[in-house]
PDB file of C-alpha atoms and ligand atoms in Angstrom:
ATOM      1  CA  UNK I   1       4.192  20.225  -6.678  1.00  0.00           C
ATOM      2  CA  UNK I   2       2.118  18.255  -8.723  1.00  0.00           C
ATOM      3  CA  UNK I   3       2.745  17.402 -12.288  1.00  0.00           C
ATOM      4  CA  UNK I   4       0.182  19.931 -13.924  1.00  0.00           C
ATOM      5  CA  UNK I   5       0.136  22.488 -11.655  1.00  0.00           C
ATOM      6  CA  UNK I   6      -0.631  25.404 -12.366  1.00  0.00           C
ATOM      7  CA  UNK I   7      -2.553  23.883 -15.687  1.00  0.00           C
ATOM      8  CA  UNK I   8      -6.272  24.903 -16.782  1.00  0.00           C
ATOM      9  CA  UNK I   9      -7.846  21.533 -18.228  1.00  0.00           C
ATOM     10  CA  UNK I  10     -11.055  20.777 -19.261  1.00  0.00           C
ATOM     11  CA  UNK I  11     -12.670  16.906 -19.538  1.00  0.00           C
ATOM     12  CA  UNK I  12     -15.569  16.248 -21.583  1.00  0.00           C
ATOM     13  CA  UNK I  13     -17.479  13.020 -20.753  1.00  0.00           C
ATOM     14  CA  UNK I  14     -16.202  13.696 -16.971  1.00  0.00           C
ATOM     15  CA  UNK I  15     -19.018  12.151 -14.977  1.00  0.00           C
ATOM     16  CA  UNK I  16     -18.499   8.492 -14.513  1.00  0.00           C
ATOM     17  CA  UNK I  17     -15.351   6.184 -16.316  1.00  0.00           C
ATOM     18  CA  UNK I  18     -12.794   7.244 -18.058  1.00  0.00           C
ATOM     19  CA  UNK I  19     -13.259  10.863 -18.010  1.00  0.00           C
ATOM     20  CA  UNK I  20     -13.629  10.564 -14.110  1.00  0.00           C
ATOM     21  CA  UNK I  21     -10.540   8.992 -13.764  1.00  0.00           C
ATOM     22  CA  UNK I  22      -8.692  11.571 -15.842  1.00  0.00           C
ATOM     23  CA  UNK I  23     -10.525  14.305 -14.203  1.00  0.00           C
ATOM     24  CA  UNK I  24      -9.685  12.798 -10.555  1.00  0.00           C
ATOM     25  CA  UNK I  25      -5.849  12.392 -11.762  1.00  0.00           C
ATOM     26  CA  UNK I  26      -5.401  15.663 -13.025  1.00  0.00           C
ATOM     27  CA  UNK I  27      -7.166  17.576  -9.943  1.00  0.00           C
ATOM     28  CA  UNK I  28      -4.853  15.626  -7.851  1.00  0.00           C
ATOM     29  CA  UNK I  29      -2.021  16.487  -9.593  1.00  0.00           C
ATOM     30  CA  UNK I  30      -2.678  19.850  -9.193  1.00  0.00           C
ATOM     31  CA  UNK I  31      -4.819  21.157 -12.454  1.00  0.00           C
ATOM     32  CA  UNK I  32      -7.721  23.028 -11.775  1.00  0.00           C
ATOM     33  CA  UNK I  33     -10.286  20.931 -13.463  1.00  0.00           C
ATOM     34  CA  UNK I  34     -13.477  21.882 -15.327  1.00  0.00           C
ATOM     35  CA  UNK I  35     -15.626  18.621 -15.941  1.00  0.00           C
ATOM     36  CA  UNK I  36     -18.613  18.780 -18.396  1.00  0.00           C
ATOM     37  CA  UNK I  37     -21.240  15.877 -19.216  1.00  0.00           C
ATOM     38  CA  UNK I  38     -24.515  15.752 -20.056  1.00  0.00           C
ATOM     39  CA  UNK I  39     -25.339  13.578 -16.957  1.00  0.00           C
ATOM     40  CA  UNK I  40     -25.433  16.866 -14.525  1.00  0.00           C
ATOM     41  CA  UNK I  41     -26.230  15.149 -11.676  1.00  0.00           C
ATOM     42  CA  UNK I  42     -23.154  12.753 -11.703  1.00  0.00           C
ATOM     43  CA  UNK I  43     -21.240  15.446 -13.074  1.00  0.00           C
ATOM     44  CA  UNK I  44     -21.627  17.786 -10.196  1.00  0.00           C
ATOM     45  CA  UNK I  45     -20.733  15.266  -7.637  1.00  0.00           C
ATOM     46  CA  UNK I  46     -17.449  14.376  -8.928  1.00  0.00           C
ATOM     47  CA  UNK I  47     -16.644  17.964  -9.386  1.00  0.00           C
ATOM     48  CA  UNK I  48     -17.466  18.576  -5.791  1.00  0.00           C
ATOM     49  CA  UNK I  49     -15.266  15.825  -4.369  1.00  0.00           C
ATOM     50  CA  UNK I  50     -12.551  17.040  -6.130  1.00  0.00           C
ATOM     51  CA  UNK I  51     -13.044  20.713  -5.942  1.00  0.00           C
ATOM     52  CA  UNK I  52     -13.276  21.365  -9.292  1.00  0.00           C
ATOM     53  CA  UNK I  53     -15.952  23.154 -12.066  1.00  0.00           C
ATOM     54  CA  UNK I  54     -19.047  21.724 -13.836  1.00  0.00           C
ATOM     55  CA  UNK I  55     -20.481  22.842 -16.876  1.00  0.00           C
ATOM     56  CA  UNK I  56     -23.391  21.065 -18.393  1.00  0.00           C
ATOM     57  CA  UNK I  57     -22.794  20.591 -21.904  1.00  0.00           C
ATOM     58  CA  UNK I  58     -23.733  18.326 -24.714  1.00  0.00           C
ATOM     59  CA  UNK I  59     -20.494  18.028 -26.639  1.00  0.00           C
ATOM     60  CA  UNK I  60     -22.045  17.752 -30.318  1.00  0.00           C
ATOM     61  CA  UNK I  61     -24.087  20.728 -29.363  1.00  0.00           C
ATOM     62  CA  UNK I  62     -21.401  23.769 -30.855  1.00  0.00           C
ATOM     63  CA  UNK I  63     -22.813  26.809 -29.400  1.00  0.00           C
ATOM     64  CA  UNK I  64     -21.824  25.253 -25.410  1.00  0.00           C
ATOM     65  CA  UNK I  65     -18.222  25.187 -26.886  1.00  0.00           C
ATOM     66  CA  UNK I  66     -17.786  28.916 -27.497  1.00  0.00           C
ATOM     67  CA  UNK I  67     -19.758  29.423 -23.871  1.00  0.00           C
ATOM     68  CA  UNK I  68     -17.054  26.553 -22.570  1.00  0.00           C
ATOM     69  CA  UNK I  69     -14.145  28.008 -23.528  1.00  0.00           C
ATOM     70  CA  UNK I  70     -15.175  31.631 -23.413  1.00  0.00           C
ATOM     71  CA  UNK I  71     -16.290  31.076 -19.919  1.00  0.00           C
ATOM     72  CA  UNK I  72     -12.950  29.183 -18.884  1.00  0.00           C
ATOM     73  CA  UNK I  73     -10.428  32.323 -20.214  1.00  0.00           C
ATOM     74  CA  UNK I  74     -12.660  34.780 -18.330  1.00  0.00           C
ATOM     75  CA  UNK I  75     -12.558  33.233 -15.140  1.00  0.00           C
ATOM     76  CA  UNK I  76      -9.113  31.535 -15.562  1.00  0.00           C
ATOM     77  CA  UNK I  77      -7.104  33.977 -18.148  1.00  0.00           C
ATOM     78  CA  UNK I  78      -6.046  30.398 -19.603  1.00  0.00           C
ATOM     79  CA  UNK I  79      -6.931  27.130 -21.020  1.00  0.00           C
ATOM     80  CA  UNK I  80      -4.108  24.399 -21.303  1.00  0.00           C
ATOM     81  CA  UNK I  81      -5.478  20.811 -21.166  1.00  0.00           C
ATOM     82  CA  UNK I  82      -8.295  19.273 -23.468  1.00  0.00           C
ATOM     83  CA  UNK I  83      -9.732  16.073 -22.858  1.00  0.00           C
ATOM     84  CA  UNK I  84     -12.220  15.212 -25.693  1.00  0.00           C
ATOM     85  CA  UNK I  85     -13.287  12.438 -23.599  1.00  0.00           C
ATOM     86  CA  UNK I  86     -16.961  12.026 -24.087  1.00  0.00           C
ATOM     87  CA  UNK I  87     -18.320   9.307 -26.361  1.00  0.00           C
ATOM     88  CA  UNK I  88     -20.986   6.723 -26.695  1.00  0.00           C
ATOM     89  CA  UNK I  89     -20.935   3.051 -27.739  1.00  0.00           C
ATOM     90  CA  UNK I  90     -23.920   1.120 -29.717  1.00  0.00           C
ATOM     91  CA  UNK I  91     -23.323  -2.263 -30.370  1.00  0.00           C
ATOM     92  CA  UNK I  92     -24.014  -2.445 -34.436  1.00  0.00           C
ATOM     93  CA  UNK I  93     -22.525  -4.001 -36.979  1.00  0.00           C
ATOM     94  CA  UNK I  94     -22.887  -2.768 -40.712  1.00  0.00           C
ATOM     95  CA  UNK I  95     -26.285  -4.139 -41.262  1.00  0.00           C
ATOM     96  CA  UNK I  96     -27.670  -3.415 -37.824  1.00  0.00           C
ATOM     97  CA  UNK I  97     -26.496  -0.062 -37.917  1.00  0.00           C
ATOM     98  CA  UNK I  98     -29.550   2.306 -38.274  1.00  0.00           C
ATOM     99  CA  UNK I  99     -29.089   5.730 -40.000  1.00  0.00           C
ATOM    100  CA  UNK I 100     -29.626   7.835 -36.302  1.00  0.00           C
ATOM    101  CA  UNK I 101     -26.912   5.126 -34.793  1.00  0.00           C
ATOM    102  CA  UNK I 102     -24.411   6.349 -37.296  1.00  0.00           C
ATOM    103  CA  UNK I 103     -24.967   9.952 -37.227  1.00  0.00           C
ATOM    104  CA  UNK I 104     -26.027  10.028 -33.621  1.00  0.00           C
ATOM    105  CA  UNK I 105     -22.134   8.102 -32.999  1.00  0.00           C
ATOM    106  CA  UNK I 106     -20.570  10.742 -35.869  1.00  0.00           C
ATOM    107  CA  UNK I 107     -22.296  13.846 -34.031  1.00  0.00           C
ATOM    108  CA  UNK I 108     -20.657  12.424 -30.616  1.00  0.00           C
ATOM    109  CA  UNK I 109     -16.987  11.450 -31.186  1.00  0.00           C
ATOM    110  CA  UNK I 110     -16.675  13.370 -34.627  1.00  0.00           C
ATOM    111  CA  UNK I 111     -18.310  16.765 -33.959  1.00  0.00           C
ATOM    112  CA  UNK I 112     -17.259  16.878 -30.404  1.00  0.00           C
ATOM    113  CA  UNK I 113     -13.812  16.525 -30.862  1.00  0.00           C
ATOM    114  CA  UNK I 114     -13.905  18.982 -34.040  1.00  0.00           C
ATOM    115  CA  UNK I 115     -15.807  21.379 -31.898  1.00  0.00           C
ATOM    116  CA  UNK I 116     -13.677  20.951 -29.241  1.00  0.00           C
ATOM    117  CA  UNK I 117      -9.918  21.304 -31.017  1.00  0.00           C
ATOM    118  CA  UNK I 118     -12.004  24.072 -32.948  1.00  0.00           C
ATOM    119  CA  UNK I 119     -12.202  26.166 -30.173  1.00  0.00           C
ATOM    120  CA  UNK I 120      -9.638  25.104 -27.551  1.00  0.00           C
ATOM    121  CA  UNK I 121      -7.195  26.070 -29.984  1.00  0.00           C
ATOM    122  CA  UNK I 122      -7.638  29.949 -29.860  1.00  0.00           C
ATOM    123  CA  UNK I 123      -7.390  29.705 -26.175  1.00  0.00           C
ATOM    124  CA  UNK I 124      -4.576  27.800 -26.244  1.00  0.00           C
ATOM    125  CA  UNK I 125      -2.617  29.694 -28.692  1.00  0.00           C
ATOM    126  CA  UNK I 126      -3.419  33.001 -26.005  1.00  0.00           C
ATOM    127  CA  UNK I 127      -2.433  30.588 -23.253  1.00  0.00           C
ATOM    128  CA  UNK I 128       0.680  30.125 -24.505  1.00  0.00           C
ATOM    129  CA  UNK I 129       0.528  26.649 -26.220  1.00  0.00           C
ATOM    130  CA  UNK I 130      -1.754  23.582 -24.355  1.00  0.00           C
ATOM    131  CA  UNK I 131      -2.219  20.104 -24.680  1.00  0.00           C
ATOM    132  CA  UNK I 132      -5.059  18.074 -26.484  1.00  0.00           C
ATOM    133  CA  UNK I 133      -5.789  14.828 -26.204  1.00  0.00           C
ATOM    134  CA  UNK I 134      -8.580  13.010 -28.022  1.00  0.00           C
ATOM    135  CA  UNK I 135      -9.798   9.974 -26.803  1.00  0.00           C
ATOM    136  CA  UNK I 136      -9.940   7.594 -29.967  1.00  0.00           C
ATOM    137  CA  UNK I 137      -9.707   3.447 -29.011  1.00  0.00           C
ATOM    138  CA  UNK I 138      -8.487   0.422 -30.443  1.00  0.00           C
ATOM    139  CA  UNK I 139     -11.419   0.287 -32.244  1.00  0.00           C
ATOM    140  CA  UNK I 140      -9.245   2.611 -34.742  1.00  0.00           C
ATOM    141  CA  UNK I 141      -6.181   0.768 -35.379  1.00  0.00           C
ATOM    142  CA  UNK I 142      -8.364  -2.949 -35.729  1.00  0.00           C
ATOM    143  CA  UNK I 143     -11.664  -3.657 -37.151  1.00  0.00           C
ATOM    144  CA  UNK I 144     -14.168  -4.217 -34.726  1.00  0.00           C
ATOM    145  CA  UNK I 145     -17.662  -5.938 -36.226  1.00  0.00           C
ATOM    146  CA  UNK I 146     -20.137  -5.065 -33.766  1.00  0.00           C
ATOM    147  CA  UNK I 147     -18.934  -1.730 -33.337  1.00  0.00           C
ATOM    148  CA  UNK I 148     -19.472  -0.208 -36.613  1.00  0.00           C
ATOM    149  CA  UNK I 149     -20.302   2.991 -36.467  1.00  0.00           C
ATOM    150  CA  UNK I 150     -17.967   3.684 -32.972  1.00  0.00           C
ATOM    151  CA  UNK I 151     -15.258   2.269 -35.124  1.00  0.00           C
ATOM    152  CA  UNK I 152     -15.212   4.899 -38.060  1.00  0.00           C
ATOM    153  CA  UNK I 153     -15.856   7.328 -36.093  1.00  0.00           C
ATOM    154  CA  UNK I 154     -12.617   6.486 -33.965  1.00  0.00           C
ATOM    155  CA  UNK I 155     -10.486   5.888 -36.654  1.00  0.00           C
ATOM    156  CA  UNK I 156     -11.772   9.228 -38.085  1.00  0.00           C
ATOM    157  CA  UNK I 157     -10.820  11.113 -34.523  1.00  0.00           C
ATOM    158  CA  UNK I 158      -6.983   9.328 -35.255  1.00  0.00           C
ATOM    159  CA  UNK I 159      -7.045  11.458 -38.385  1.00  0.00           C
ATOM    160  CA  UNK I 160      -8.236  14.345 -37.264  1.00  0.00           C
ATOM    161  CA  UNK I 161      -5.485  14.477 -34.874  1.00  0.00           C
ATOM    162  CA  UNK I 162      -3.052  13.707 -37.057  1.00  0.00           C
ATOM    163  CA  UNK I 163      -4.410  16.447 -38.874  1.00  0.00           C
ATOM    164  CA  UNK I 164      -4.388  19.351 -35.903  1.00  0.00           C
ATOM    165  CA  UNK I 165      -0.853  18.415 -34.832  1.00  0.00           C
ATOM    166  CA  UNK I 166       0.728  19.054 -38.345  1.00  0.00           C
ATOM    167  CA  UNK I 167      -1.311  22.172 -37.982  1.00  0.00           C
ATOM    168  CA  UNK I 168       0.219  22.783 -34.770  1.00  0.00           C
ATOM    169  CA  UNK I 169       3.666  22.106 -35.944  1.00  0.00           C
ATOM    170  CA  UNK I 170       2.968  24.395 -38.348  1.00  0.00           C
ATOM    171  CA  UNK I 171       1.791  27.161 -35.701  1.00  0.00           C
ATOM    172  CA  UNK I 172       4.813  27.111 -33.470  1.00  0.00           C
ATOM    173  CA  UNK I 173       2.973  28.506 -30.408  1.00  0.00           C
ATOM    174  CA  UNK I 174       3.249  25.345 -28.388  1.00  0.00           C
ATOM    175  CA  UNK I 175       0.200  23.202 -28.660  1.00  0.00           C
ATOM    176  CA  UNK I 176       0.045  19.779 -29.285  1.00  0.00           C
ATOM    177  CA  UNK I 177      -2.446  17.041 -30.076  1.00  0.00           C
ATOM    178  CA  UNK I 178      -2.180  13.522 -29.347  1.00  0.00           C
ATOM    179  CA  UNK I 179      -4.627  10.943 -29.572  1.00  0.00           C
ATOM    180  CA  UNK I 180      -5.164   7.765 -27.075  1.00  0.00           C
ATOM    181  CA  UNK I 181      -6.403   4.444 -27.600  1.00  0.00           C
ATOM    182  CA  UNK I 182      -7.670   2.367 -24.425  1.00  0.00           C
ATOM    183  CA  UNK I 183      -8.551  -1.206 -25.282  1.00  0.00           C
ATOM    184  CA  UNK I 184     -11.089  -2.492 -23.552  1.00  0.00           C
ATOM    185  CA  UNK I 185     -11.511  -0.756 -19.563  1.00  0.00           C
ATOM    186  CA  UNK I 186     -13.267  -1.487 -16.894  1.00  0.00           C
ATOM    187  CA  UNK I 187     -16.187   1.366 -17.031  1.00  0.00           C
ATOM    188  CA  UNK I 188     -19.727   1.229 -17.113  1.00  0.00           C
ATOM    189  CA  UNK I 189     -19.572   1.888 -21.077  1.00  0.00           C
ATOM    190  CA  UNK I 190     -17.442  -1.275 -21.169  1.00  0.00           C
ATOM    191  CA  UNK I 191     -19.668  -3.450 -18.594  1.00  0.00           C
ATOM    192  CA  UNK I 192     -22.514  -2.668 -20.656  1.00  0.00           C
ATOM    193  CA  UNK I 193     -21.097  -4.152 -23.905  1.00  0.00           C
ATOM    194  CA  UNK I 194     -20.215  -6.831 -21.679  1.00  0.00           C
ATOM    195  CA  UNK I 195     -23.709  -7.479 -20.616  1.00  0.00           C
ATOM    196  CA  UNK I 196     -24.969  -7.420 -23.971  1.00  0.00           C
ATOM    197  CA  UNK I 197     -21.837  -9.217 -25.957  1.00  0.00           C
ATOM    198  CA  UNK I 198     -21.291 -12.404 -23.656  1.00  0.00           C
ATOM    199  CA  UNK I 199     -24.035 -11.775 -20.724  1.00  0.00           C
ATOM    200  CA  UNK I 200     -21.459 -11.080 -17.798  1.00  0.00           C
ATOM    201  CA  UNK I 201     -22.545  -9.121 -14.994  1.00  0.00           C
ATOM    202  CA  UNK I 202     -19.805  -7.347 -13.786  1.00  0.00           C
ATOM    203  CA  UNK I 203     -21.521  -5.514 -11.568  1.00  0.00           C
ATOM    204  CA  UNK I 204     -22.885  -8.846  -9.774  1.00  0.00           C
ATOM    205  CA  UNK I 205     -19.416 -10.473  -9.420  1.00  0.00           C
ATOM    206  CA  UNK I 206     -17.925 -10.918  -6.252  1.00  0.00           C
ATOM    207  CA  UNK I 207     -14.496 -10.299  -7.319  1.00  0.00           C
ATOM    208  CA  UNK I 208     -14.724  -7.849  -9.896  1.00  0.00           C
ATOM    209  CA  UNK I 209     -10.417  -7.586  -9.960  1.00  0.00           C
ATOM    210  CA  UNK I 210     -10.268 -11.889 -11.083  1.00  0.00           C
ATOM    211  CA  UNK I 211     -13.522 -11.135 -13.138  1.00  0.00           C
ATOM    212  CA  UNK I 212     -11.474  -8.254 -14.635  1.00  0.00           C
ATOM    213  CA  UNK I 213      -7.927 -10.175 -15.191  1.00  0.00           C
ATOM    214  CA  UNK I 214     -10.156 -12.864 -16.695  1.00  0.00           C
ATOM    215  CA  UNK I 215     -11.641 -10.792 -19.615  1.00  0.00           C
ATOM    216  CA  UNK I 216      -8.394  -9.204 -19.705  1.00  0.00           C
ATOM    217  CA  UNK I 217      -9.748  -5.517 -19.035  1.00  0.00           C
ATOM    218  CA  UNK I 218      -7.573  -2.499 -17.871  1.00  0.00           C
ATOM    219  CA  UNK I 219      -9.117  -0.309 -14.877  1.00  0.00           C
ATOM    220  CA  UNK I 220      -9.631   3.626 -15.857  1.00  0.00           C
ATOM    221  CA  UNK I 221      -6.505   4.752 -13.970  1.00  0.00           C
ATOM    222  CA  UNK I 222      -4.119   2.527 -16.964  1.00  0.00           C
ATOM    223  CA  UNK I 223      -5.580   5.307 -19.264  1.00  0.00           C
ATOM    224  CA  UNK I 224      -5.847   8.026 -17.085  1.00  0.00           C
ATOM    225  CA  UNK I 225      -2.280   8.021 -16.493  1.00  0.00           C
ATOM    226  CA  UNK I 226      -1.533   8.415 -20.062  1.00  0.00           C
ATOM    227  CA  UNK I 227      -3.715  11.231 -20.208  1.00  0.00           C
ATOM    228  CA  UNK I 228      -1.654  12.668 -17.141  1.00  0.00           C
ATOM    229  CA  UNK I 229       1.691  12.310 -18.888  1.00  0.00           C
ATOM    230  CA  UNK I 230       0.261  13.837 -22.229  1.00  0.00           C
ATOM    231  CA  UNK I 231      -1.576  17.039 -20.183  1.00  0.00           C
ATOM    232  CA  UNK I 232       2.088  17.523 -18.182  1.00  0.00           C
ATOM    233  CA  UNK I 233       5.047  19.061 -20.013  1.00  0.00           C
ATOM    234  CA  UNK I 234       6.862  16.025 -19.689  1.00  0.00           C
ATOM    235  CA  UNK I 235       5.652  15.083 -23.195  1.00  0.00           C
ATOM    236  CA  UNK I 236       6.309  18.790 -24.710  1.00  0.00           C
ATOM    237  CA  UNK I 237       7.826  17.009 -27.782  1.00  0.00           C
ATOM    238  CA  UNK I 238       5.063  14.633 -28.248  1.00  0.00           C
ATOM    239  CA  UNK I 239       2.696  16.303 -30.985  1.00  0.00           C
ATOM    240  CA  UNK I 240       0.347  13.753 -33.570  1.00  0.00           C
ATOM    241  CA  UNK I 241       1.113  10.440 -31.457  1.00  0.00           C
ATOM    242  CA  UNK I 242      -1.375   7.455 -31.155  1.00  0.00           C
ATOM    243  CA  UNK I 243      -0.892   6.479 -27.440  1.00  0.00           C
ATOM    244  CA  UNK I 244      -2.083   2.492 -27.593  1.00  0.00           C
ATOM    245  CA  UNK I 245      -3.349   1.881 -23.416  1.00  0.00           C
ATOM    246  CA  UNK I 246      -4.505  -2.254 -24.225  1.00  0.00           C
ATOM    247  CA  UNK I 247      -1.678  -4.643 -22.301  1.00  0.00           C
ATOM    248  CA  UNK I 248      -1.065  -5.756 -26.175  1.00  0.00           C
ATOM    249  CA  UNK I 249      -3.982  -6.400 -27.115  1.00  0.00           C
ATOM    250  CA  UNK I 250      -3.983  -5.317 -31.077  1.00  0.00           C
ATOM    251  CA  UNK I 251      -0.442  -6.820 -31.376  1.00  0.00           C
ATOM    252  CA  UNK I 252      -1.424 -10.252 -31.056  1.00  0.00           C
TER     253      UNK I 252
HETATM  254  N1  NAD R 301     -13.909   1.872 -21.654  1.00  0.00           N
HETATM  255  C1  NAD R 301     -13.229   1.432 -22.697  1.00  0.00           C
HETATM  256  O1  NAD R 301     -12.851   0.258 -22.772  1.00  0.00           O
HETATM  257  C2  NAD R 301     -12.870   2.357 -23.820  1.00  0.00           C
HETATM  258  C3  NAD R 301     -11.979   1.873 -24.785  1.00  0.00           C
HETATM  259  C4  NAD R 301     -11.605   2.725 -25.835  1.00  0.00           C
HETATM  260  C5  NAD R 301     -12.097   4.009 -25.878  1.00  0.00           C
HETATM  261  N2  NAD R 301     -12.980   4.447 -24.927  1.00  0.00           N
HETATM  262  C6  NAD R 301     -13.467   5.804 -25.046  1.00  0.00           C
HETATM  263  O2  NAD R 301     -13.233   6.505 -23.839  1.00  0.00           O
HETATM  264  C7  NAD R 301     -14.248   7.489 -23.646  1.00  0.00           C
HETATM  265  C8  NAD R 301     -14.894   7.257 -22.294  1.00  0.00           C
HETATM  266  O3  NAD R 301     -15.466   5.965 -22.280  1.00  0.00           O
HETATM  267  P1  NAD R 301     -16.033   5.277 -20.959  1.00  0.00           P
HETATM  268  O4  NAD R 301     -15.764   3.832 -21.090  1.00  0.00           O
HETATM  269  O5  NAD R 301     -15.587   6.021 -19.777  1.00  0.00           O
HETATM  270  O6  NAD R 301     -17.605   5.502 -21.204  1.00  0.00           O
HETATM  271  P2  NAD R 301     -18.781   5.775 -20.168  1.00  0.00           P
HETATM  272  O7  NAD R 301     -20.043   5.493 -20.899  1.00  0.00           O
HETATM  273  O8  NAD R 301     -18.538   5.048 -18.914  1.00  0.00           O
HETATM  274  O9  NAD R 301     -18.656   7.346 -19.892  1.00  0.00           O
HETATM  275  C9  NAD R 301     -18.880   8.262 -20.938  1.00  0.00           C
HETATM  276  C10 NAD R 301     -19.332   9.583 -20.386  1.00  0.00           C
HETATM  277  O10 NAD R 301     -19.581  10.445 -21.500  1.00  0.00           O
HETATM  278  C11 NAD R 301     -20.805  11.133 -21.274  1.00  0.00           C
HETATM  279  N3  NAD R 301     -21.409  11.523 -22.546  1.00  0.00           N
HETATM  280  C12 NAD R 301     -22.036  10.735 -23.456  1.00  0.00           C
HETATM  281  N4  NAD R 301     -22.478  11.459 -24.473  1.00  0.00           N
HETATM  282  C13 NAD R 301     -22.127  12.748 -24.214  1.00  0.00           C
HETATM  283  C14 NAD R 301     -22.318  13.961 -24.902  1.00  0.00           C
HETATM  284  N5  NAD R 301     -22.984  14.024 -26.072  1.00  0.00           N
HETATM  285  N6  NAD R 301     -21.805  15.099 -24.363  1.00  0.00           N
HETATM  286  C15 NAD R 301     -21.165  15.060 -23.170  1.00  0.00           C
HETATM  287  N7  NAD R 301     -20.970  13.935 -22.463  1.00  0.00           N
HETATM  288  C16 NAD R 301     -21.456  12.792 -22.987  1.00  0.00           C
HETATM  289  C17 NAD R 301     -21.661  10.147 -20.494  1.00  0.00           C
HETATM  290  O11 NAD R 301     -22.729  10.782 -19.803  1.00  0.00           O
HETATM  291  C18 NAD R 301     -20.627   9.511 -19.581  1.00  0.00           C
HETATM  292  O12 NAD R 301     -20.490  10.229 -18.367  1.00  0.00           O
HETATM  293  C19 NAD R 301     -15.204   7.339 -24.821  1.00  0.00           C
HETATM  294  O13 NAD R 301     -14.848   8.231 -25.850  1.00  0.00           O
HETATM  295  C20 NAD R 301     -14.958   5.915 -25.270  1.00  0.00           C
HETATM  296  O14 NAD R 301     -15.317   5.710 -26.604  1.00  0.00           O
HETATM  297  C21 NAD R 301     -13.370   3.649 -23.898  1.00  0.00           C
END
């Protein structure tokens, strides 16, 4: 028996990094798994080696929420796991940051994961309580110069969690809300910023594990077992937690 088996969850952001490896992790533990992206392509083939759903969506885009989730309890009679995974990075700092970088980054990370407690939480409440997790970062709890925009909009998804457990305290019907903070991980989002920040190639390194202990990154499986453990009922009491994934990063 796997540890979520039996468990409906959905994973926004599911077709490459982070939200792969949470999507891969929670198939194999037994979930059946609906990814969603906007990059259909890569989305689809991940879903297929894992046997699990696609559904193209945009997750700022509110209207493919209520076809999400509407779609999920009619096929499934159940929802259970969020992952508000998806998210974008510009590297900004407050006087490079254009108006369309901020609201572009706010309509991403802000909207989506509104949208997405919004109206996983109905389901869940049917389903007989659920787990979501929003993917915040670091970026939240420290503040992060080139990343201005990504940074508020982080610290505003820490909130906004805050915000839907109390509610769900409140609800007694068994869902929780719990947000998680990677530092930095080893995903193409990450090896981007690299690129730009201090010109390393990841990509182009021979040994991509010493290049990866050298800039002290984590690889996407640190995180996605954290996402495991807060989609499984083994953290049934843990409701409006910040879940820190960074080796120790922001206490040093
Ligand atoms: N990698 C890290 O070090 C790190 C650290 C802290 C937080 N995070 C957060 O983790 C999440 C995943 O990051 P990652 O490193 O895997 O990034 P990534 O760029 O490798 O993957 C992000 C995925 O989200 C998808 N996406 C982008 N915009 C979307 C939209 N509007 N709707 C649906 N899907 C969309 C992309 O197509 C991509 O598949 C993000 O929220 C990111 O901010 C990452």
């Amino acid at each position: 028996m796997g540890r979520v088996a039996g468990k409906v969850a959905i994973v926004t952001g599911a077709a490459q990094g982070l939200g792969e490896a949470d999507a891969r992790m929670l198939a194999a533990e037994g979930a059946r798994v609906i990814l969603t992206d906007i990059n259909e392509e890569a989305g689809r083939q991940v879903a297929s080696e894992i046997g699990a759903e696609f559904f193209a969506q945009d997750v700022s885009d509110e209207a493919s929420w209520a076809t999400l989730v509407d779609g999920v309890m009619e096929r499934h009679g159940q929802l259970d796991v969020l992952v508000n995974n998806a998210g974008i990075a510009f590297i900004a700092d407050v006087e490079q940051t254009t108006t369309e970088i901020w609201r572009h980054t706010l309509a991403v990370h802000l909207d989506g994961t509104f949208f997405g407690c919004h109206y996983a939480m109905q389901a869940m409440n049917k389903s007989g309580g659920g787990s979501i997790i929003n993917m915040s970062s670091t970026a939240a709890l420290v503040g992060l110069a080139p990343y201005f925009a990504y940074s508020a909009a982080k610290g505003g998804i820490r909130s906004l969690t805050k915000s839907v457990a109390a509610y769900c305290r409140g609800q007694k019907k068994g869902v929780r809300c719990n947000s998680v903070h990677p530092g930095s991980i080893d995903t193409p989002m990450v090896e981007a910023a690299l690129s730009g920040l201090m010109d390393l190639e990841l990509s182009e390194q021979t040994d991509r594990e010493a290049t990866r202990r050298a800039v002290g990154l984590g690889e996407p499986n640190d995180v996605a077992f954290m996402v495991l453990f807060l989609a499984s009922d083994e953290s049934k009491h843990i409701n409006g937690a910040e879940m820190v994934v960074d080796n120790g990063d922001t206490v040093v």
